[in-house]
PDB file of C-alpha atoms in Angstrom:
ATOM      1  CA  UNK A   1       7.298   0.428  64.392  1.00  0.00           C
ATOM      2  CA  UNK A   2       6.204   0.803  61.051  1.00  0.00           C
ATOM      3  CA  UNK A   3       7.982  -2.085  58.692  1.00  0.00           C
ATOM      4  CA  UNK A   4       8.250  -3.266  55.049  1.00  0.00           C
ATOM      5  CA  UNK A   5       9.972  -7.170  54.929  1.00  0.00           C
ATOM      6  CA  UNK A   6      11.746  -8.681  52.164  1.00  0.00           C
ATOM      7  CA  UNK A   7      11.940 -12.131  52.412  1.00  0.00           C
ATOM      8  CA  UNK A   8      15.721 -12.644  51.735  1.00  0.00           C
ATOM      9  CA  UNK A   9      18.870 -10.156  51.875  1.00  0.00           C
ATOM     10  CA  UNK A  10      20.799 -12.476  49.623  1.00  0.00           C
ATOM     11  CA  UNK A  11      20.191 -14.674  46.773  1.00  0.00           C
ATOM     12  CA  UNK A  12      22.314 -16.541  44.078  1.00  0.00           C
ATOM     13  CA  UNK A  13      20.262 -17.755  40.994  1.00  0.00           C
ATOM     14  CA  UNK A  14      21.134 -19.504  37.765  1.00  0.00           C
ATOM     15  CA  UNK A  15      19.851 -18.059  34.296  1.00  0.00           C
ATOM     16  CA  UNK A  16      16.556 -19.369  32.922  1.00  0.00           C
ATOM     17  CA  UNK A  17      15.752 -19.807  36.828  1.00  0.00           C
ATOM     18  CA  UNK A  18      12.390 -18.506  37.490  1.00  0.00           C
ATOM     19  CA  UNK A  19      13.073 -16.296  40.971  1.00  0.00           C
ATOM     20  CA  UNK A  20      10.722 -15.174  43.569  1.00  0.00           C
ATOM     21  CA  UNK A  21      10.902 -12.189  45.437  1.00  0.00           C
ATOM     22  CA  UNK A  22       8.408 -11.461  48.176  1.00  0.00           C
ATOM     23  CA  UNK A  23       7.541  -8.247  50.156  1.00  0.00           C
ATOM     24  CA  UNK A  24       4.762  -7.748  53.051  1.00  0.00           C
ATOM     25  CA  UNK A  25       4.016  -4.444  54.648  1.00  0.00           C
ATOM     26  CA  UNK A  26       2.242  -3.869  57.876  1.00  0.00           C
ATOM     27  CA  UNK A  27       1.412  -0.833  57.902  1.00  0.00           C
ATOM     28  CA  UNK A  28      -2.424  -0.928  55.710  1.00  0.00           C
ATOM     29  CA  UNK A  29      -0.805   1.039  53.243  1.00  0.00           C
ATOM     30  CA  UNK A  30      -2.914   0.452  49.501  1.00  0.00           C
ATOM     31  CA  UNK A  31      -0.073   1.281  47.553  1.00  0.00           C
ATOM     32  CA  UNK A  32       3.154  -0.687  46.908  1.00  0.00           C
ATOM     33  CA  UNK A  33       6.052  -0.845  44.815  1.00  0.00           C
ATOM     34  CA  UNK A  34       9.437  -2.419  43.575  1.00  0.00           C
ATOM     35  CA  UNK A  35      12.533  -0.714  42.263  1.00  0.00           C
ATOM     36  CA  UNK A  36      15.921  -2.027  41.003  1.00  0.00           C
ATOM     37  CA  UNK A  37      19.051   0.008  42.473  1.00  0.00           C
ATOM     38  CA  UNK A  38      21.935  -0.064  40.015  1.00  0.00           C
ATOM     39  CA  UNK A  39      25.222   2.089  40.571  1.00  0.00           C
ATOM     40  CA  UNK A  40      24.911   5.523  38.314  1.00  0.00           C
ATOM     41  CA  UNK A  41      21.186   4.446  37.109  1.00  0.00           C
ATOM     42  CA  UNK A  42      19.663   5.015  41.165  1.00  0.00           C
ATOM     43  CA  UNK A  43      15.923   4.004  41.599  1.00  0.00           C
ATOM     44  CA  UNK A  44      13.855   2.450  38.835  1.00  0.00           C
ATOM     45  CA  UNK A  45      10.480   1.536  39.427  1.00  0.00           C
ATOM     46  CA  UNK A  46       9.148  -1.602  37.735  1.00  0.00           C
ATOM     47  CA  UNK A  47       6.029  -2.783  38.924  1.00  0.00           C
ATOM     48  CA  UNK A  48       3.650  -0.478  41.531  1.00  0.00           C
ATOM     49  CA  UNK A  49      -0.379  -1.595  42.776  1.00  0.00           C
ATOM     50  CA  UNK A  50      -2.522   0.413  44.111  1.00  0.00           C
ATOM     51  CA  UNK A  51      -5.052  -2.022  45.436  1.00  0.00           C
ATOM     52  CA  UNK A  52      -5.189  -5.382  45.610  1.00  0.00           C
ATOM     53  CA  UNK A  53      -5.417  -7.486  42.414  1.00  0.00           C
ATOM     54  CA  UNK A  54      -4.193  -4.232  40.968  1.00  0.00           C
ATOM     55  CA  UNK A  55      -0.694  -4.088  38.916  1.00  0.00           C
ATOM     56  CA  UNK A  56       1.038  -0.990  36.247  1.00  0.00           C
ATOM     57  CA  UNK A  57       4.011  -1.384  34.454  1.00  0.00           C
ATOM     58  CA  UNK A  58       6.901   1.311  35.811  1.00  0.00           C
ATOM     59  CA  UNK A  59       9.964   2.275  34.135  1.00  0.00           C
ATOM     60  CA  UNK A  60      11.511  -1.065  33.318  1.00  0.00           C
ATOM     61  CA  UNK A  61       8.580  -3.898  33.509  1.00  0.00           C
ATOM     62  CA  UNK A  62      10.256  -6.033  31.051  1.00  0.00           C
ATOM     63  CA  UNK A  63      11.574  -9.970  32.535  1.00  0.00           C
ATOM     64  CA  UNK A  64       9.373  -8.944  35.503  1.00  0.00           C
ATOM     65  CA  UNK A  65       5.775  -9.601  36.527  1.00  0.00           C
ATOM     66  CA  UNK A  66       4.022  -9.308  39.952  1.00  0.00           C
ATOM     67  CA  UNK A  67       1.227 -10.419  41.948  1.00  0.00           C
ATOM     68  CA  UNK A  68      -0.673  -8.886  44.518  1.00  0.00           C
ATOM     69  CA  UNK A  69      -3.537 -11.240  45.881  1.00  0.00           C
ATOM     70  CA  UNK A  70      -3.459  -9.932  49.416  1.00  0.00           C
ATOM     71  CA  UNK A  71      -2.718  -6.320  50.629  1.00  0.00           C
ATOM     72  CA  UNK A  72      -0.253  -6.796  52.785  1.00  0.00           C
ATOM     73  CA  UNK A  73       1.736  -8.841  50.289  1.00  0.00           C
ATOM     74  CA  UNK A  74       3.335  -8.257  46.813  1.00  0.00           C
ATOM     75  CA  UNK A  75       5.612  -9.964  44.645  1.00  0.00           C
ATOM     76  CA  UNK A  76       7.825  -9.689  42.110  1.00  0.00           C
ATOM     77  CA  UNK A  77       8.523 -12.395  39.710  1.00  0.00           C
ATOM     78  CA  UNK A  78      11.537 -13.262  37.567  1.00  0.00           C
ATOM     79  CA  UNK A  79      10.067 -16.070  34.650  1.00  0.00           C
ATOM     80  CA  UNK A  80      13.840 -16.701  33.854  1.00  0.00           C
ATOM     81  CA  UNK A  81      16.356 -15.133  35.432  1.00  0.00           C
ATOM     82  CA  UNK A  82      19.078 -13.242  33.396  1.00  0.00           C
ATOM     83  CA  UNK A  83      22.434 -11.648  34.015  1.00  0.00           C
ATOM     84  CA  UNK A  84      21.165  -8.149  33.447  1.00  0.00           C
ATOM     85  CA  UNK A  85      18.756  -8.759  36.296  1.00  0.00           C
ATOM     86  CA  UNK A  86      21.783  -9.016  39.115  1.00  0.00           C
ATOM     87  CA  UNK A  87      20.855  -6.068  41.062  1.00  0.00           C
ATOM     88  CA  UNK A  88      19.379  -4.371  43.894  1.00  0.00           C
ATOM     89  CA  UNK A  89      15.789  -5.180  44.580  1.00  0.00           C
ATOM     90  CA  UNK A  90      13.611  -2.740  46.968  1.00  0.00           C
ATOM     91  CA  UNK A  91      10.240  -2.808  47.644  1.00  0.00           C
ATOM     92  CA  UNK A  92       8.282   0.273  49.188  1.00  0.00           C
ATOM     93  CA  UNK A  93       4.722   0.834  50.387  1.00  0.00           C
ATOM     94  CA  UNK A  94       2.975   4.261  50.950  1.00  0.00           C
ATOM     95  CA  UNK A  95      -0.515   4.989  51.844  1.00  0.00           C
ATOM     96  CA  UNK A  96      -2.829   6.448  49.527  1.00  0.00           C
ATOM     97  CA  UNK A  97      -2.657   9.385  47.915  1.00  0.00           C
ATOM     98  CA  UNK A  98      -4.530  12.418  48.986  1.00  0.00           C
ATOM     99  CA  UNK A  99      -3.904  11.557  52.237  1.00  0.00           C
ATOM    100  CA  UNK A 100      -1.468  14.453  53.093  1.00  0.00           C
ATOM    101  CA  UNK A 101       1.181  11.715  52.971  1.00  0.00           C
ATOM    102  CA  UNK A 102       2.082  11.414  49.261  1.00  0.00           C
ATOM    103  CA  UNK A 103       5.064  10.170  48.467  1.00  0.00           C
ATOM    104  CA  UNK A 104       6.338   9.313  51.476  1.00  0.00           C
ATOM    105  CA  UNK A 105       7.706   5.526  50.951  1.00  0.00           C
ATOM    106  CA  UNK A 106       8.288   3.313  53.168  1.00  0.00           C
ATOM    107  CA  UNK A 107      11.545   1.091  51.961  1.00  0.00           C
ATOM    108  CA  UNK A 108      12.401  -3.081  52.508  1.00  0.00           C
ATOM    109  CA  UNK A 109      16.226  -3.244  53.605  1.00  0.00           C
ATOM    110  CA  UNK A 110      16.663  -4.995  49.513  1.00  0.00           C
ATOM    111  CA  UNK A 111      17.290  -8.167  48.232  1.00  0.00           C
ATOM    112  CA  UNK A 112      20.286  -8.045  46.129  1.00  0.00           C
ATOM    113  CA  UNK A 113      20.093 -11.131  43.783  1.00  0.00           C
ATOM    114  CA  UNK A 114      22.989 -12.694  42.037  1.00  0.00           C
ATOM    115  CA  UNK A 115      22.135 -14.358  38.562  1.00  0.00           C
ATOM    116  CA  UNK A 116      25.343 -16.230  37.362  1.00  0.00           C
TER     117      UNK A 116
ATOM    118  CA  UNK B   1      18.591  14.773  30.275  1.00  0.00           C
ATOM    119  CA  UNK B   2      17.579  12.860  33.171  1.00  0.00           C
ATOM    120  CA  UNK B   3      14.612  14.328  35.078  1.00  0.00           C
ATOM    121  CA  UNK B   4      16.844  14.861  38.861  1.00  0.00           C
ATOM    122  CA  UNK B   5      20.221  14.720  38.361  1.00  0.00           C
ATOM    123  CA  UNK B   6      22.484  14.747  41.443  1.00  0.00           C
ATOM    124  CA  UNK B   7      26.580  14.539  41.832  1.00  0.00           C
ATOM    125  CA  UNK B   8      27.240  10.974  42.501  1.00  0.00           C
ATOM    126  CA  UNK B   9      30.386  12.025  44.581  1.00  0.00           C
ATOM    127  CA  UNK B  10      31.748  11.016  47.278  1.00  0.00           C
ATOM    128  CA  UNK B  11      31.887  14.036  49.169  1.00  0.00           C
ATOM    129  CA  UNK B  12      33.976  13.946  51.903  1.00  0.00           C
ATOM    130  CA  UNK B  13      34.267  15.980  54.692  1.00  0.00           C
ATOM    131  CA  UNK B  14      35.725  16.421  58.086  1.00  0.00           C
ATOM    132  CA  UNK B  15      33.590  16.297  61.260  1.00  0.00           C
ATOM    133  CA  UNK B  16      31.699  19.002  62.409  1.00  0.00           C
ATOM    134  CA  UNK B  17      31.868  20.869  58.509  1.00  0.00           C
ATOM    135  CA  UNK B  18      28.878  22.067  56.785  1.00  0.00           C
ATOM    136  CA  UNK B  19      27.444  19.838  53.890  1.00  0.00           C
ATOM    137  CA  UNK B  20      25.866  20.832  50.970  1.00  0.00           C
ATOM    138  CA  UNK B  21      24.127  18.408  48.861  1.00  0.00           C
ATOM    139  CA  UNK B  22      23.063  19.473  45.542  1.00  0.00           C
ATOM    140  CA  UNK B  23      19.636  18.469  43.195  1.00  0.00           C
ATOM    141  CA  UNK B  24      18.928  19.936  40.039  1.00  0.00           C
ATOM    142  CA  UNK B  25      15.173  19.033  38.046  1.00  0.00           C
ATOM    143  CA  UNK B  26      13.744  19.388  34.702  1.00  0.00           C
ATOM    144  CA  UNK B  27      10.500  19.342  35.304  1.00  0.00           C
ATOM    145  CA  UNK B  28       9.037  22.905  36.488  1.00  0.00           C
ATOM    146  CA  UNK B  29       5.907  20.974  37.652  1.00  0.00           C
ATOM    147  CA  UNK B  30       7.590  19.794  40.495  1.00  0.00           C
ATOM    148  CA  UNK B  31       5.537  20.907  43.070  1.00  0.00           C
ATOM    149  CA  UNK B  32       7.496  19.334  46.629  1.00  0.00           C
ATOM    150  CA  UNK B  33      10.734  17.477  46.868  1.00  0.00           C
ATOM    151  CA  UNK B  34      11.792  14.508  49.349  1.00  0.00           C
ATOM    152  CA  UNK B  35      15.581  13.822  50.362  1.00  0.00           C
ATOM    153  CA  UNK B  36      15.513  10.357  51.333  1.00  0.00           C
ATOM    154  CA  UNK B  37      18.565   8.915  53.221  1.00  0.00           C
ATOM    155  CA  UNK B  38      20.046   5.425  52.209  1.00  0.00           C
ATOM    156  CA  UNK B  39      22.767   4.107  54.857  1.00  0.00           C
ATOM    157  CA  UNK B  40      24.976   1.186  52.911  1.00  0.00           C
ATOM    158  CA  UNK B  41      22.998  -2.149  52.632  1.00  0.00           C
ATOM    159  CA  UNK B  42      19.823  -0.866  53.789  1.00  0.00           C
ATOM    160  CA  UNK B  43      17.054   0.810  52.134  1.00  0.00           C
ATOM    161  CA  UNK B  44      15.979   4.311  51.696  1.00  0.00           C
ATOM    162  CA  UNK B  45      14.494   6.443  54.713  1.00  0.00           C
ATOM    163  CA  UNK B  46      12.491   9.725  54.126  1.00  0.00           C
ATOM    164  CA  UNK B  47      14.458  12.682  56.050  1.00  0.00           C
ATOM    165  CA  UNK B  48      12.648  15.322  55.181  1.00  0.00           C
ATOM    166  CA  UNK B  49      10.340  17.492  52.427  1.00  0.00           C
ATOM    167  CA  UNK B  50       9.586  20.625  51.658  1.00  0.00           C
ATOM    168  CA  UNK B  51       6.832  21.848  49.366  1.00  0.00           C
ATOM    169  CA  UNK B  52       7.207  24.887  46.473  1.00  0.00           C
ATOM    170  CA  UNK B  53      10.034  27.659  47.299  1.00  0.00           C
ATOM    171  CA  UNK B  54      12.105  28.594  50.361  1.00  0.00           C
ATOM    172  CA  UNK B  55      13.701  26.879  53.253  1.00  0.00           C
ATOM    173  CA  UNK B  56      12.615  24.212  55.661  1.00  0.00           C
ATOM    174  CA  UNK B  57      14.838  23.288  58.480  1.00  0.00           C
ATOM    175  CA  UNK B  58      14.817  19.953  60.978  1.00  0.00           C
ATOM    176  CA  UNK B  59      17.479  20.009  63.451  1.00  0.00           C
ATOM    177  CA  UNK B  60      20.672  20.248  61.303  1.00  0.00           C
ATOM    178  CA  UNK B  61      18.889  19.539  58.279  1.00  0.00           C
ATOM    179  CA  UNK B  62      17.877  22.125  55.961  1.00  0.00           C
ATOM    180  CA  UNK B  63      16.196  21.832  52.613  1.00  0.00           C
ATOM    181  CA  UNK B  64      15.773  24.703  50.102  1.00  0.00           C
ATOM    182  CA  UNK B  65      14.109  24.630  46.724  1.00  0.00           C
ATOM    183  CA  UNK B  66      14.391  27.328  44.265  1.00  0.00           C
ATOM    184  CA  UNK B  67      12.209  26.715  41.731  1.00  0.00           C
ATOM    185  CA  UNK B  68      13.462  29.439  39.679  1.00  0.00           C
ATOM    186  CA  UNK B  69      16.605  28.333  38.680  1.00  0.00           C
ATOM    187  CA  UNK B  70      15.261  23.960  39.347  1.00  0.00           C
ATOM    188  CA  UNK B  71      18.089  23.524  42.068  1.00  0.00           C
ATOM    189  CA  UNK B  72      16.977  21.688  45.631  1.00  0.00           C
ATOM    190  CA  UNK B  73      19.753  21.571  47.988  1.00  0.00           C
ATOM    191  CA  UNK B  74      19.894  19.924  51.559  1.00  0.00           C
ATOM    192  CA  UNK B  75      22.260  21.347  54.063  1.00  0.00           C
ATOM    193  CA  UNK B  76      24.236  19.454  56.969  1.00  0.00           C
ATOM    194  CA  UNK B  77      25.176  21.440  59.623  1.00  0.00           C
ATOM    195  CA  UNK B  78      28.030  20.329  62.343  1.00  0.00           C
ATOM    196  CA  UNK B  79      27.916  16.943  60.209  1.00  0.00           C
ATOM    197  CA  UNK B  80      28.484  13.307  62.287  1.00  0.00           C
ATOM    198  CA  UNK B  81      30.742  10.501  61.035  1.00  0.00           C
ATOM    199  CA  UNK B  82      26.462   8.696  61.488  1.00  0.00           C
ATOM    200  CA  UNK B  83      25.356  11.258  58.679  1.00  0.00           C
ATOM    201  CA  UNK B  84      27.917   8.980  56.360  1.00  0.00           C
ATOM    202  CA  UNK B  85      25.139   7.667  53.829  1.00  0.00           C
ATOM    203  CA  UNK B  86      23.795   8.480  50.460  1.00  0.00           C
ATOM    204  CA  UNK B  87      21.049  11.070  49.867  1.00  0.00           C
ATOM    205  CA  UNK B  88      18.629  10.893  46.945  1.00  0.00           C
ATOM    206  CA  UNK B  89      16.321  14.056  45.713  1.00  0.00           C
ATOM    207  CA  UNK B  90      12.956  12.263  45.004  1.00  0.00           C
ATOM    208  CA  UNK B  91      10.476  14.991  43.502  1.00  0.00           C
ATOM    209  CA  UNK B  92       6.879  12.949  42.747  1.00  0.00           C
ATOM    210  CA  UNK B  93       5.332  13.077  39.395  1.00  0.00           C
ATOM    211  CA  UNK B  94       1.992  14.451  38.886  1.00  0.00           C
ATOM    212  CA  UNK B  95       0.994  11.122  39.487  1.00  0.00           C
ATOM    213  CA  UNK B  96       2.689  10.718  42.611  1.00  0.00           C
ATOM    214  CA  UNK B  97       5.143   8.524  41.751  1.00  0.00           C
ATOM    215  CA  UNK B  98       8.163   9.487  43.047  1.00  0.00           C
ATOM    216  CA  UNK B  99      11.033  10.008  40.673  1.00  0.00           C
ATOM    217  CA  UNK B 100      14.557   9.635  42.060  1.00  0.00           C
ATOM    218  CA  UNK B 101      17.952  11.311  41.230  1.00  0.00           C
ATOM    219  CA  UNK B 102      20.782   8.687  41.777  1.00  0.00           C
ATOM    220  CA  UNK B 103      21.804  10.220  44.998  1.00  0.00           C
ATOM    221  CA  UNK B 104      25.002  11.666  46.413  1.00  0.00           C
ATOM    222  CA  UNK B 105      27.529   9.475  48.724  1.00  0.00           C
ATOM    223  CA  UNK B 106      28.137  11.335  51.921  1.00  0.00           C
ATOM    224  CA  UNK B 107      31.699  10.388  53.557  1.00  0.00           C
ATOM    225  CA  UNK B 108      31.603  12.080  57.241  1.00  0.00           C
ATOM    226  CA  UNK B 109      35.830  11.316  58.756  1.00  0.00           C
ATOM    227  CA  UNK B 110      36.352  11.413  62.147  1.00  0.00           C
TER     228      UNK B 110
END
């Protein structure tokens, strides 16, 4: 059974914390992303790879960096947690494109992160 | 205006009733649309896709895309109290990234 694991459900923070959130896939899939799920604003993508090492901005990069050093494994990175950043957080892995599989993303179960 | 734009709801409905669940798009170089299923607390599952114009049906599922008019809709038929969930439209970009409408909440009653 194919799976994508977020490390934690749940997670309370302080502002000016710096927060780690952590994703591994096992399915060999090259590409992998993270999105924010707000209530009337859906899906917005912040960060994506497509190969190890490999980062792009999304929609909202800003407070947010990532890391990819292995393929199986990318994280997102708060440098100091804010308010605005209490939210859904979803990470999603797909293989690569041209593969007749585009777009087909496979989703975390989310972190949803508190910042008080 | 937003690229996908979907009716937040809720829509609810009986059990057993028909569902219609609505997607209209911007961008006419769309070329295939996902509905992607998101049960509460958990994250989003692909149900189905369907490429260009025209129906494509799974079980009680059926998605239709007319690209004429930018509407995708995704029909429930004899709809469970388990089809309860929200369902996102999710056309990909032309460079595959896949760009979401906020999704509809599905209310199935007993």
């Amino acid at each position: 059974d194919v799976k994508v694991t977020q490390s934690s459900r749940y997670l309370v923070k302080r502002t000016g914390e710096k927060v780690f959130l952590e994703c591994v896939q096992d399915m060999d899939h090259e590409n992998m992303f993270w999105y924010r799920q707000d209530p009337g604003l859906g899906l917005r993508l912040i960060y994506f790879s497509y190969d190890v090492k490999m980062k792009e901005k999304g929609d909202i990069p800003e407070g947010y960096s990532v890391s990819r050093e292995k393929k199986e494994r990318f994280s997102l990175i708060l440098e100091s947690a804010s308010t605005n950043q209490t939210s859904m957080y979803l990470c999603a892995s797909s293989p690569v494109s041209g593969s007749g599989r585009t777009g087909e993303l496979f989703f975390g179960e989310g972190s949803r992160l508190t910042v008080l | 205006q937003k690229e996908v734009e979907q009716d937040p709801g809720p829509l609810s409905v009986p059990e057993g009733a028909i569902v219609s669940l609505n997607c209209t798009y911007s961008n006419s170089a769309f070329q295939y649309f996902m509905w992607y299923r998101q049960y509460s607390r958990k994250g989003p599952e692909l149900l189905m896709y369907t490429y260009s114009s025209g129906n494509k049906e799974d079980g009680r599922f059926t998605a239709q895309v007319d690209k004429s008019s930018k509407y995708i809709s995704l029909f429930i038929r004899d709809s469970q109290p388990s089809d309860s969930a929200t369902y996102l439209c999710a056309p990909p970009d032309n460079t595959d990234k896949l760009i979401f409408g906020t999704g509809t909440r599905l209310q199935v009653f007993p």
